[in-house]
Amino acid sequence: MTKIRELREHGKSAPVDDARSSTGDDSVVLVVEPLLPQRIRRPSDLLRFLATLLGLAAVVLLALVAKKTLNGLESDVIDGTNRAPFLLSGLVGVLSGAAMLGVPAAYAIERVLHRDGLRVAEGLFAAIAGMVLSFALGEWLLNAGPEDLRLLLTGGRKGVEPLNTLLTSVIAYVTAVRISRRPTWRAALWSAVALNAIALFAATAATILGIVVSILVGLAVGYATLYGVGSPNTRPPGSAVVAALAKLGFAPVRARRLDDDHQSSRRYAIGLKDGSRLDVTVLDRDRQVAGLLYRLWRRIRLNTETRRRAIRSLRAELEREALMAYAAQAAGASTPRLVGTSEIGTEAALLAYEHTATRALDDIPDEEIDDDLLAQIWEQVLLLQVQRLAHRRLTGDSIHVDNEGRVILMDARSGEIAAGDLLLRLDIAQLLTYLSLRVGAERAVRAAASVAGPNTLAGALPLLQRIALTRETRAALNRNKELLTAIREQIVELEPKVEVEEVRLERFRPRTLITIIASAFAAYFLVYYITQINLNMISSAKWSWTGVALIAAMLTYVAAALMLRGFVPEKLPLGRTVLVQFAGSFVKLVAPAAVSGVAINTRYLQKRGISPGQAVASVGASQLIGLGFHITLLLLFAYITGSSAATSFTPSRTLVFVMLAVAVLALVVVTVPRLRRLVTGRIRSLFSGVIPRLLDVLQSPRKIFEGFTGTLLLTIFFVVCLDASVRAFGGSLSFAAVAIVFLAGNAIGSAAPTPGGLGAVEVSLTAGLTLSGLPGEVATSAVLLFRLLTFWLPVLPGWASFTYLQRHEAL
């Protein structure tokens, strides 16, 4: 029988070719690998802990929303248990108590007899932690917690624990000792929990929500304990790998653990008796969930056709990698030849590949990557593409070059067989981007076109998006942000008449998710403010002032049109430009206020025949001047408000604080190099496009007057609308105070990610008017009237304008 001699080391391994048995016995296999840790933190335990917390939050929120339904269900359950005979109820109580203590105790004895007392100690630690946590949460809920939640957990009855301490500690214990892996013990446990719940209901000593929350808290404590203290390492050592290879018919004489390149696998270099070598990949069951959160995020964010397959079992993962390796060999591609597969017990599996001495492309200097090497890389990828095989990870660590200069594709585990056109085109886009990072866009595109042809590159053109690339490639693009644009330009030069349909890879962008969440909060606060309004006060609004507010709100669209016309040297019709501003009010329903106006005005100018660069510059110029007017008017009205009661025209304390804050901010920007580069970069890009456009406008006095007048009137009409809304409800503030409130609230609304600044504008304007001296009801009513006239009322004419302009190809 072959003997295995293991050498554990803490430092760097010696080369496998130098490893020799000191006994000189050829039957002894020397295994060199780092000392395996006795305990490991399993990612699966962390994921279960997070999932339990999410489940706990969902249960509590659902209970708060459906309070009446839950109370009715609980009344039915208690009524049913109370109808049981007293003797039966008592018997159930005794049995449940005995079972709740007896099952964990019996399992502990069984583990101790099997010399697994450490697991029992971990369970006791979890039980103590669960008991302390449930007691602390219960005391907090009884003394300072939300009243609705306290009533749901206790049923409003004295002496009822919000969280059952015994139940929480028992669940924490059995979770930490992993009783779920033993079907018989698991069935006994949950039978005891069910009996205990019936006994608690019969004695009206618990509620449905209290029992569910107690169980979830116990699970969370148990999983947290498992992840915190770690679990015994069940990964098979190198000796088990060698033994598995021997069963496959190989004759290993030495083995060395290599550095891990992948989170889900270990790699070994195995020397055989005939002098050859194997490269062995070991798949560990506990590492299959590594990177799960990132993969889940990608699955949610990307379309179905682009995302990777879901997590499989260890057996399925082994079969998938083996199938991909065999398919690549059948396609004629240069890939490592798979010579054997095997399971290693129940916790791991291995794949054995023939060894070929290679260097990763990442380790080859850029100057050594010649055109012949680039052509070989594309030839190998095309061999896979012909057989509908997608590699899915064409990066520098998966493309290797052997000693004879031949390209070998590694790491086929990420691949897909019978791949669709989209996946194949994604491979082209990924490889093209990576090679462009190494040798430049022009050379990479030229080499790809010489092998794959311009049509293949044109098909990948719409997939040159950051989201389609691997994580490493996206990180490298952060240092070369213009590379994708350069690649597109090179492809278009090859095929100037190419027409490729746009491909949308993302279901949504992170910014969209933030907007949805912010909009939900905004809607909640808006509904809250509406509920605070006195309906009698609304009916008593002065319709004359309401009419003034309506007229001022409509005039803002004329002012916005004049503002845009003033910063465009080309002639724009006033009527259609006003319709564009109305259309912008419709677009604000689905986009932040600062984005919608810029986007629709830029689109309008492009449809008028103005080049995209000049259109963006014109809109940017109007926004820049508008920002200048906004800041100037804010400071001016703040100055006037602070000095209105003084004998001398001195600035207010608020203005002094604002100026000091601006000075400190400017000092920080100038001092921190990264911020300084960011600001100067933005300013440089602004001056490169906007300032030349402004110089064109300054040559026409009429355009200057029109643009500046429109900018000023836009703010004035908004302030008049808000002031008239205040007076419509009997309020009275100085015009300067109302102007300050509007200018500050509008700035907050422009920065908010919600559509049209929804929620942020209402809250800021209401708070500003209240701080200025208006009663809360008057301020809330005035702000809602203002928003009704300036945000909600123009939606219908905005939709009509948007439809009309699209029909006439003006948008």
PDB file of C-alpha atoms in Angstrom, residues 560-561 563-570 572 577 580-581 593-608 610-627 686 689-691 693-694 697 711 811:
ATOM      1  CA  ALA A 560     -37.637  79.345 -18.815  1.00  0.00           C
ATOM      2  CA  ALA A 561     -38.130  79.512 -22.588  1.00  0.00           C
ATOM      3  CA  MET A 563     -33.724  81.820 -20.622  1.00  0.00           C
ATOM      4  CA  LEU A 564     -32.951  78.988 -23.045  1.00  0.00           C
ATOM      5  CA  ARG A 565     -33.371  81.170 -26.130  1.00  0.00           C
ATOM      6  CA  GLY A 566     -30.996  83.726 -24.711  1.00  0.00           C
ATOM      7  CA  PHE A 567     -28.090  81.281 -24.495  1.00  0.00           C
ATOM      8  CA  VAL A 568     -28.538  79.766 -27.943  1.00  0.00           C
ATOM      9  CA  PRO A 569     -27.112  81.892 -30.769  1.00  0.00           C
ATOM     10  CA  GLU A 570     -29.377  80.111 -33.253  1.00  0.00           C
ATOM     11  CA  LEU A 572     -35.606  79.297 -31.598  1.00  0.00           C
ATOM     12  CA  THR A 577     -39.700  76.431 -26.764  1.00  0.00           C
ATOM     13  CA  VAL A 580     -40.602  72.084 -24.452  1.00  0.00           C
ATOM     14  CA  GLN A 581     -40.556  73.539 -20.933  1.00  0.00           C
ATOM     15  CA  ALA A 593     -35.343  67.880 -11.178  1.00  0.00           C
ATOM     16  CA  ALA A 594     -31.707  68.691 -11.964  1.00  0.00           C
ATOM     17  CA  VAL A 595     -31.585  66.056 -14.722  1.00  0.00           C
ATOM     18  CA  SER A 596     -34.933  66.254 -16.522  1.00  0.00           C
ATOM     19  CA  GLY A 597     -34.691  69.875 -17.680  1.00  0.00           C
ATOM     20  CA  VAL A 598     -31.129  69.506 -18.942  1.00  0.00           C
ATOM     21  CA  ALA A 599     -31.918  66.299 -20.835  1.00  0.00           C
ATOM     22  CA  ILE A 600     -35.057  67.503 -22.596  1.00  0.00           C
ATOM     23  CA  ASN A 601     -33.594  70.895 -23.542  1.00  0.00           C
ATOM     24  CA  THR A 602     -30.473  69.250 -24.950  1.00  0.00           C
ATOM     25  CA  ARG A 603     -32.617  66.864 -26.978  1.00  0.00           C
ATOM     26  CA  TYR A 604     -34.720  69.744 -28.283  1.00  0.00           C
ATOM     27  CA  LEU A 605     -31.658  71.692 -29.444  1.00  0.00           C
ATOM     28  CA  GLN A 606     -30.259  68.635 -31.217  1.00  0.00           C
ATOM     29  CA  LYS A 607     -33.537  68.183 -33.071  1.00  0.00           C
ATOM     30  CA  ARG A 608     -33.256  71.835 -34.152  1.00  0.00           C
ATOM     31  CA  ILE A 610     -27.566  72.062 -33.355  1.00  0.00           C
ATOM     32  CA  SER A 611     -24.628  69.694 -32.882  1.00  0.00           C
ATOM     33  CA  PRO A 612     -24.605  67.625 -29.661  1.00  0.00           C
ATOM     34  CA  GLY A 613     -21.534  69.402 -28.292  1.00  0.00           C
ATOM     35  CA  GLN A 614     -22.990  72.868 -28.844  1.00  0.00           C
ATOM     36  CA  ALA A 615     -26.396  71.772 -27.517  1.00  0.00           C
ATOM     37  CA  VAL A 616     -24.853  70.542 -24.280  1.00  0.00           C
ATOM     38  CA  ALA A 617     -22.739  73.703 -24.050  1.00  0.00           C
ATOM     39  CA  SER A 618     -25.790  75.969 -24.527  1.00  0.00           C
ATOM     40  CA  VAL A 619     -27.815  74.190 -21.847  1.00  0.00           C
ATOM     41  CA  GLY A 620     -24.751  74.158 -19.598  1.00  0.00           C
ATOM     42  CA  ALA A 621     -24.303  77.900 -20.123  1.00  0.00           C
ATOM     43  CA  SER A 622     -27.915  78.571 -19.106  1.00  0.00           C
ATOM     44  CA  GLN A 623     -27.485  76.360 -16.049  1.00  0.00           C
ATOM     45  CA  LEU A 624     -24.241  78.090 -15.108  1.00  0.00           C
ATOM     46  CA  ILE A 625     -25.766  81.571 -15.332  1.00  0.00           C
ATOM     47  CA  GLY A 626     -28.846  80.313 -13.499  1.00  0.00           C
ATOM     48  CA  LEU A 627     -26.638  79.014 -10.690  1.00  0.00           C
ATOM     49  CA  LEU A 686     -16.899  73.374 -18.149  1.00  0.00           C
ATOM     50  CA  GLY A 689     -17.458  73.886 -23.797  1.00  0.00           C
ATOM     51  CA  VAL A 690     -19.602  76.447 -21.974  1.00  0.00           C
ATOM     52  CA  ILE A 691     -17.369  79.506 -22.030  1.00  0.00           C
ATOM     53  CA  ARG A 693     -20.662  79.246 -26.192  1.00  0.00           C
ATOM     54  CA  LEU A 694     -21.134  82.175 -23.816  1.00  0.00           C
ATOM     55  CA  VAL A 697     -23.923  84.791 -27.029  1.00  0.00           C
ATOM     56  CA  THR A 711     -33.134  83.816 -15.741  1.00  0.00           C
ATOM     57  CA  LEU A 811     -38.012  65.769 -29.284  1.00  0.00           C
TER      58      LEU A 811
END
